[in-house]
CSV table of C-alpha atoms in Angstrom, one decimal:
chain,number,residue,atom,x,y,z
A,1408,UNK,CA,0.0,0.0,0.0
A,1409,UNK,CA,1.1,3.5,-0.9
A,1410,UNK,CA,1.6,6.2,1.9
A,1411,UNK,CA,-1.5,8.4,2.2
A,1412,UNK,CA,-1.2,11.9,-0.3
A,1413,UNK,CA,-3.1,14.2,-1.1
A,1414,UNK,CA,-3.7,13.2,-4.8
A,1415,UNK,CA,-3.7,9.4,-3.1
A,1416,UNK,CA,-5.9,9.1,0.0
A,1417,UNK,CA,-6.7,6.4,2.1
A,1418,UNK,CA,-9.9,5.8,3.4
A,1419,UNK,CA,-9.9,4.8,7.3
A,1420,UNK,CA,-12.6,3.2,8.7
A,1421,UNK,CA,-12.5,3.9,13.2
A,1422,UNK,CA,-14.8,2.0,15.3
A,1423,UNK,CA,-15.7,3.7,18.7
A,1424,UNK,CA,-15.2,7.2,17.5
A,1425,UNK,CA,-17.2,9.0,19.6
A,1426,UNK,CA,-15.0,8.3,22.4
A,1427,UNK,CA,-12.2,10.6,23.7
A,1428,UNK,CA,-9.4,8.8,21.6
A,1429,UNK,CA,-12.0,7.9,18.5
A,1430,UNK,CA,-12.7,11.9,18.4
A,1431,UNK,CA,-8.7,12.5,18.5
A,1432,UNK,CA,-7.8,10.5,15.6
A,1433,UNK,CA,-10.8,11.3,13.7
A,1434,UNK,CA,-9.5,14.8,14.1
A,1435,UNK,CA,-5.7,14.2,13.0
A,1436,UNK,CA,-6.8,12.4,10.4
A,1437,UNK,CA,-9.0,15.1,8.8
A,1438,UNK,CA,-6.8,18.0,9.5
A,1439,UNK,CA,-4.1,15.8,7.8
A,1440,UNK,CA,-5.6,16.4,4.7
A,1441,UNK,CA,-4.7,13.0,3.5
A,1442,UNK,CA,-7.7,10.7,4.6
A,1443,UNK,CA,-11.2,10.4,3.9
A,1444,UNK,CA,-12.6,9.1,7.6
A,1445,UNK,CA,-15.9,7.0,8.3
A,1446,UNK,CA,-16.7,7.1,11.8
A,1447,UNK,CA,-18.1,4.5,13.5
A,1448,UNK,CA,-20.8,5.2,16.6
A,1449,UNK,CA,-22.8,2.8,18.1
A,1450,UNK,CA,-26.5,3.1,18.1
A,1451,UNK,CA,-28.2,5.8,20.4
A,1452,UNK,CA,-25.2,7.6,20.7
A,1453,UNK,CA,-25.7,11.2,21.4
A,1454,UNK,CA,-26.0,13.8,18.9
A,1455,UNK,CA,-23.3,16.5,20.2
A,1456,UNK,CA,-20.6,13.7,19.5
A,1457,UNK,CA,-21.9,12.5,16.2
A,1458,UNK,CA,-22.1,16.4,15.5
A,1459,UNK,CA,-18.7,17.0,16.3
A,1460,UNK,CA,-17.5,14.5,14.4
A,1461,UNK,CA,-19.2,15.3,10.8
A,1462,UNK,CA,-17.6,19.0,12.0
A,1463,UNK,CA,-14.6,17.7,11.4
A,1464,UNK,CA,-15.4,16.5,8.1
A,1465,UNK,CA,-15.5,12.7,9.2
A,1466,UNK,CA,-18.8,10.7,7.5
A,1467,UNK,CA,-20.8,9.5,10.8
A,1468,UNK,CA,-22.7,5.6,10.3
A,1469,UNK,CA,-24.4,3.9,12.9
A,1470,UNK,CA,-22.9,0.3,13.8
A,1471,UNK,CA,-23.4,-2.4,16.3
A,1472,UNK,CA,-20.0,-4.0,17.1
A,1473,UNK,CA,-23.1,-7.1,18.4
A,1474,UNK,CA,-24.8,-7.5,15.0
A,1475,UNK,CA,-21.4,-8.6,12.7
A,1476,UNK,CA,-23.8,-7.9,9.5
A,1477,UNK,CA,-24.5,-4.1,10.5
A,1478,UNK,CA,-20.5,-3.4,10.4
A,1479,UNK,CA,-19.8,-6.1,7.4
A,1480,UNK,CA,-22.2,-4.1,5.3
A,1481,UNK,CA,-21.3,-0.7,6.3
A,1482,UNK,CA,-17.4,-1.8,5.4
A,1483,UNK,CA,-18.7,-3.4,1.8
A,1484,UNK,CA,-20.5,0.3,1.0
A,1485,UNK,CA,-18.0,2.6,2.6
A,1486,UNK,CA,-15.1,-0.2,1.0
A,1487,UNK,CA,-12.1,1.7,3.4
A,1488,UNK,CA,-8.2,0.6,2.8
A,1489,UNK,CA,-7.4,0.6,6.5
A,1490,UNK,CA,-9.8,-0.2,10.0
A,1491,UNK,CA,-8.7,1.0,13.0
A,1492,UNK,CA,-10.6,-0.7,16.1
A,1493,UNK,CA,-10.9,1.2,19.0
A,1494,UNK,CA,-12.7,-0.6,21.9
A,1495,UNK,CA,-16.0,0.7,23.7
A,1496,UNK,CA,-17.7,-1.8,25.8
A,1497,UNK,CA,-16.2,-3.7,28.7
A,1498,UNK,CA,-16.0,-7.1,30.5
A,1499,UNK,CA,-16.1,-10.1,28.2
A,1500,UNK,CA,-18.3,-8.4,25.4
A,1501,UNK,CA,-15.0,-5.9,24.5
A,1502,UNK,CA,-13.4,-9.4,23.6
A,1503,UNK,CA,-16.3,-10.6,21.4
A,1504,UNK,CA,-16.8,-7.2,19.7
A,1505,UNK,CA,-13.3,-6.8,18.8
A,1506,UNK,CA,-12.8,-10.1,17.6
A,1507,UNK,CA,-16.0,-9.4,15.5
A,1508,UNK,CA,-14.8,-5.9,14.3
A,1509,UNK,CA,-11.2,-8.0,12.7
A,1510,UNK,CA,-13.5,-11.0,11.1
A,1511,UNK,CA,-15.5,-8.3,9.2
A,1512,UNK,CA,-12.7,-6.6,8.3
A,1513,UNK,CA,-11.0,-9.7,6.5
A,1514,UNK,CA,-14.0,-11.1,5.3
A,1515,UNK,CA,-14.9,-7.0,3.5
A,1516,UNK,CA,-11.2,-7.1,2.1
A,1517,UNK,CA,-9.3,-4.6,4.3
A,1518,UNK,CA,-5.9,-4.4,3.2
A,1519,UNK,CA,-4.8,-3.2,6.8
A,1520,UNK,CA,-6.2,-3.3,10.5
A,1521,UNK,CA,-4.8,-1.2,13.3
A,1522,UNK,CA,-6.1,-2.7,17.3
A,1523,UNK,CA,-5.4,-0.6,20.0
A,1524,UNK,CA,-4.4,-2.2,23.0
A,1525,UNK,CA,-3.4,-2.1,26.8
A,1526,UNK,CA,-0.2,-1.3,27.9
A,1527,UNK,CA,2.2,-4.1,28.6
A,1528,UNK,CA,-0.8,-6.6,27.2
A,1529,UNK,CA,1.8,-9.7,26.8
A,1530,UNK,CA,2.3,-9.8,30.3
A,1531,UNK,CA,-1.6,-9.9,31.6
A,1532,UNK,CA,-0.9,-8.1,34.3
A,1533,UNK,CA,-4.0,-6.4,34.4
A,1534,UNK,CA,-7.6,-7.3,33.7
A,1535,UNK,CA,-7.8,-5.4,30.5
A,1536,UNK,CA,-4.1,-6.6,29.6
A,1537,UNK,CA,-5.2,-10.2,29.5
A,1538,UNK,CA,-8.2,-9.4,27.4
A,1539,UNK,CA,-6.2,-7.4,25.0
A,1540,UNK,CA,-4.0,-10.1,24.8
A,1541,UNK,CA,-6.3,-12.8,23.5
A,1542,UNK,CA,-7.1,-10.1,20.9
A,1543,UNK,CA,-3.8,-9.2,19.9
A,1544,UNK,CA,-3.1,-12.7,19.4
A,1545,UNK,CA,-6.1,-13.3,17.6
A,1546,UNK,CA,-5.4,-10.5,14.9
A,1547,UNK,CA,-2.0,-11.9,14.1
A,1548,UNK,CA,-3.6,-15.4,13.2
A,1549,UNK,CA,-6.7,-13.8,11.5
A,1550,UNK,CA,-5.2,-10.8,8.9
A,1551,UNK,CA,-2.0,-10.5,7.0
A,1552,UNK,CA,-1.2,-6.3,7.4
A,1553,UNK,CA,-1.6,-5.2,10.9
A,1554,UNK,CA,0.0,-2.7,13.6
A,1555,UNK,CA,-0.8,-2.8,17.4
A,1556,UNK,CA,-1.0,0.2,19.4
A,1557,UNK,CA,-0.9,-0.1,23.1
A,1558,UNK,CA,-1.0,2.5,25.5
A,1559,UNK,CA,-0.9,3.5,28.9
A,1560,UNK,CA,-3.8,4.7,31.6
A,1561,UNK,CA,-4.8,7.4,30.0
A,1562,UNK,CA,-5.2,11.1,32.2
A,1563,UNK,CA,-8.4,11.7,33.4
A,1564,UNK,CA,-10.4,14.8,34.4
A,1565,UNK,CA,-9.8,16.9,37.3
A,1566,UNK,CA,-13.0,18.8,38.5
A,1567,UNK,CA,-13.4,21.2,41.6
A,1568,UNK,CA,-12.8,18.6,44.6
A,1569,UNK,CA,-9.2,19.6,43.7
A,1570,UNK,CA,-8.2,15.6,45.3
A,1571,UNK,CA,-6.5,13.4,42.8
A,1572,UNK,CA,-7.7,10.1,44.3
A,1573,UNK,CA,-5.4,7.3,43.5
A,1574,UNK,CA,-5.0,3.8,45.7
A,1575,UNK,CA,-1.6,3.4,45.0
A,1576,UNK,CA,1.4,5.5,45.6
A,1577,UNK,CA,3.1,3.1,42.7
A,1578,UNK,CA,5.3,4.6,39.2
A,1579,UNK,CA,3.3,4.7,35.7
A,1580,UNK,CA,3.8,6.9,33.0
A,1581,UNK,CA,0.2,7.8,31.7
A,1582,UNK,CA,-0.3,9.5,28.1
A,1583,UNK,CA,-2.4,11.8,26.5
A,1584,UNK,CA,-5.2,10.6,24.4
A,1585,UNK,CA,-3.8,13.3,21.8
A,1586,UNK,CA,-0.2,11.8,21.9
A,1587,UNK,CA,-1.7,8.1,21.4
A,1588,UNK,CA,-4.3,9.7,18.5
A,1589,UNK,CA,-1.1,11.2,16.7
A,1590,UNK,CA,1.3,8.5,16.8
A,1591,UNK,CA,-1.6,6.3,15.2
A,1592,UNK,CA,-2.2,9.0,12.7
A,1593,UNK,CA,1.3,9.3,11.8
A,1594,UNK,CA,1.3,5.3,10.9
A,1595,UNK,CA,-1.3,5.1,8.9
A,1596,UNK,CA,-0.2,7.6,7.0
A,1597,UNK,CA,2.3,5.4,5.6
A,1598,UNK,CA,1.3,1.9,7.4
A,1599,UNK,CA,3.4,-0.7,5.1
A,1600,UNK,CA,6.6,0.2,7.1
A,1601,UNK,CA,4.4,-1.1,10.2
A,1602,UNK,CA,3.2,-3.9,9.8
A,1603,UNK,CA,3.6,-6.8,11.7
A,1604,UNK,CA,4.8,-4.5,14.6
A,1605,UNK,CA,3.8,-3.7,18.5
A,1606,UNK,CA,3.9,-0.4,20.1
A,1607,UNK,CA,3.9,0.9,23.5
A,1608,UNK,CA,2.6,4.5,23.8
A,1609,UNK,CA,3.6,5.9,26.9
A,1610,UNK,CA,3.9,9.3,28.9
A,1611,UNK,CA,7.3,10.7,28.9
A,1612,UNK,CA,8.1,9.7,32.2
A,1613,UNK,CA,7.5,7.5,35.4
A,1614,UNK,CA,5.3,9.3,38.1
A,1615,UNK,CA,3.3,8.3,41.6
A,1616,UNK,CA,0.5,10.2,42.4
A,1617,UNK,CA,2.1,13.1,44.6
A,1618,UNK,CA,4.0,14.3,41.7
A,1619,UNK,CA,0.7,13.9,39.0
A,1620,UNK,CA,-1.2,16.1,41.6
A,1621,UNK,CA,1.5,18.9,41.8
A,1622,UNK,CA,1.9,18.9,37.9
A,1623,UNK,CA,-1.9,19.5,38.1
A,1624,UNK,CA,-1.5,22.0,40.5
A,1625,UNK,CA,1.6,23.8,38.1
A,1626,UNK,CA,-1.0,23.5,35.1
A,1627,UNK,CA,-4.3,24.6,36.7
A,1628,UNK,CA,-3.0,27.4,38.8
A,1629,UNK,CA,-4.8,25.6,41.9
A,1630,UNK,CA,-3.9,23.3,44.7
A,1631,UNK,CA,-4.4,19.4,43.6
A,1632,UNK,CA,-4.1,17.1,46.3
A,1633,UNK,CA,-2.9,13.0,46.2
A,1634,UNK,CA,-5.3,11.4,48.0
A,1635,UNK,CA,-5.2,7.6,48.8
A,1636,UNK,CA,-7.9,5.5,48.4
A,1637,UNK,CA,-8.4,1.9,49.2
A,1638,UNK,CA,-8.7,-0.6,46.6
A,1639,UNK,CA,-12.1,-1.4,48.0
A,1640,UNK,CA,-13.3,2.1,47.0
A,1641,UNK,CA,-11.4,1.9,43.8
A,1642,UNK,CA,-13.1,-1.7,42.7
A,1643,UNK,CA,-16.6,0.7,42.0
A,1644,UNK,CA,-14.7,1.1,38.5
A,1645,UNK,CA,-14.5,-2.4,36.8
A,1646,UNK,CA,-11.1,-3.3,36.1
A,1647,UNK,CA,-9.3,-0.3,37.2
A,1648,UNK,CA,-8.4,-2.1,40.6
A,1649,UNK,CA,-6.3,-4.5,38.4
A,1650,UNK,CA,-4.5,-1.7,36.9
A,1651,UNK,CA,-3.7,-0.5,39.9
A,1652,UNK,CA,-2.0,-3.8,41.6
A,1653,UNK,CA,-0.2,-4.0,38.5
A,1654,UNK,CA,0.9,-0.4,39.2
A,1655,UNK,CA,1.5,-1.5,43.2
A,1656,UNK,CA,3.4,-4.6,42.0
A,1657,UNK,CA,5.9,-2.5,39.7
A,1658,UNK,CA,4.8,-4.3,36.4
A,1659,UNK,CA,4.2,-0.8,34.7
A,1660,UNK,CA,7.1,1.2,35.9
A,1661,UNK,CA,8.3,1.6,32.3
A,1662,UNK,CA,8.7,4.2,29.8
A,1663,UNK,CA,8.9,3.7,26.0
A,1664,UNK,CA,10.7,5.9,23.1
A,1665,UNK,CA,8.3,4.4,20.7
A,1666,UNK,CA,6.3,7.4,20.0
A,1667,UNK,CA,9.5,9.1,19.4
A,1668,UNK,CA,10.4,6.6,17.2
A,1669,UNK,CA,6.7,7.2,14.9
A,1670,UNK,CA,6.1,11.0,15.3
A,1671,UNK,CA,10.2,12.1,15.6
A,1672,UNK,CA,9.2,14.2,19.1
A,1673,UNK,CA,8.4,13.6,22.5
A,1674,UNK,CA,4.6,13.2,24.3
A,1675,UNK,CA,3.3,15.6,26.0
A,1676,UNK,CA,4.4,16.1,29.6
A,1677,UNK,CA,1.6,15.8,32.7
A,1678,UNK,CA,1.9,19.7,32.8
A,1679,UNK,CA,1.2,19.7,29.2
A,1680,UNK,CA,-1.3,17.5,29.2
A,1681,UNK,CA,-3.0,19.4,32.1
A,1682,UNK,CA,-2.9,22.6,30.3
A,1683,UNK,CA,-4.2,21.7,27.4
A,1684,UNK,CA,-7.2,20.0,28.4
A,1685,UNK,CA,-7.9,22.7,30.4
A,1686,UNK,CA,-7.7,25.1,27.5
A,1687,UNK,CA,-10.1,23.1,26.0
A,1688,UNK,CA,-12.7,22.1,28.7
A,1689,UNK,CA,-12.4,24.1,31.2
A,1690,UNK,CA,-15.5,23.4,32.8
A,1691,UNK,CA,-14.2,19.9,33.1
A,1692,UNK,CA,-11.1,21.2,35.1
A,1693,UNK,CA,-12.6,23.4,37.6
A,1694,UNK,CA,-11.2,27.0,37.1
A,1695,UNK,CA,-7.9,28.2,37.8
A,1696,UNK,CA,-7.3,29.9,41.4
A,1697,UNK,CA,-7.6,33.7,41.0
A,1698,UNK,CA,-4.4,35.7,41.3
């Protein structure tokens, strides 16, 4: 396959893109100028992110990743070069949809799949790790041209409580949904080079939770506080207790140059990443403390 011009474009087919990272890479895409993009929702999802997607000049169809024919005969009319599979459910049905979302693909004559994945997912050292795992494995046996894209927990929003609750005082080195959007943008510009090959998106460097909240308190302009929770309190979120045994456990103290290696800079550091999602939803950060 040819690298993605402008006089040669690739269409990309995303499933889950109404989702914080399916909105990012829908985005880069577009503003690339080098893709035509077909997002995929699933049914009912709400307007305002369907709108904002056809905004960006990304065609919006309805699929349910349950119903195999609804996404085999959106792929046979849309006909894309490349799929990339973000997942949206949880629990066992992520595993089943996924593994639906590749069979369609091969059987509508994709020429390339990109997964995303979980961090460190050949170890199954966390729930989702050992889902993402079965997955990974069953791409490689089920389509010829394919790249993996794993990344790490990804930063989440910080409102007015002005806590950052965490049960673990552990090192991980979470990433920006942007930074993971771009480095998946930048391969399927030119995905041949790619395939066959695992990547590990991660933040730029190792951090407990102390540190994340006083880079949160450099970016907002307000106090953020580490607070410890139990893992009792922390199982109300399925599978993010896992995570953060891994984290206890060391199995996630790492950092990887690999979206060096794609994009030819650095992600975003946590103050980075805190000040630019703040710029762009600040009602989701809480406003900054008046000087």
């Amino acid at each position: 396959m040819q690298a993605a011009t402008e006089q040669n474009k690739h269409k990309v087919f995303v499933t889950g893109a109404s989702g914080k990272l399916g909105q990012a890479l829908c985005q880069d895409l577009m503003k690339s100028g080098v893709f035509e993009v077909v997002g995929s929702v699933p049914p009912q999802e709400v307007k305002e992110k369907c709108f904002k997607l056809e905004q960006c000049g990304c065609k919006v169809c309805e699929c349910d990743a349950a119903k195999t024919e609804s996404v085999l005969k959106v792929l046979k009319e849309t006909k894309p070069l490349q799929v990339a599979i973000i997942g949206i459910a949880a629990g066992a049905d992520q595993t089943q949809h996924l593994k639906a979302y590749i069979d369609t693909a091969e059987e509508a004559g994709v020429e390339y799949v990109m997964l995303f994945s979980s961090a460190a997912a050949e170890k199954d050292v966390t729930m989702w790790g050992k889902q993402f795992h079965e997955v990974e494995e069953y791409l490689k046996k089920t389509v010829k041209n394919w790249t993996i894209v794993r990344s790490m927990f990804h930063v989440k929003q910080i409102k007015d409580q002005n806590t950052m609750p965490l049960p673990t005082e552990g090192y991980f080195a979470p990433v920006s949904v942007m930074d993971v959007a771009c480095a998946a943008a930048h391969i399927l510009k030119d995905c041949e080079k790619h395939h066959g090959k695992t990547y590990e998106i991660t933040g730029i460097k190792t951090k407990h939770g102390p540190e994340f909240a006083k880079d949160a308190s450099m970016a907002l302009g307000r106090t953020i506080e580490f607070k410890k929770i139990s893992m009792e309190e922390a199982q109300r979120v399925e599978g993010i207790v896992s995570f953060y045994k891994a984290v206890d456990e060391n199995k996630l103290n790492f950092v990887s140059s690999d979206f060096n290696t794609i994009t030819g800079k650095d992600p975003m550091s946590m103050v980075q990443v805190f000040e630019t999602y703040h710029s762009k939803n600040p009602e989701m950060f809480g406003k900054k403390k008046e000087e």
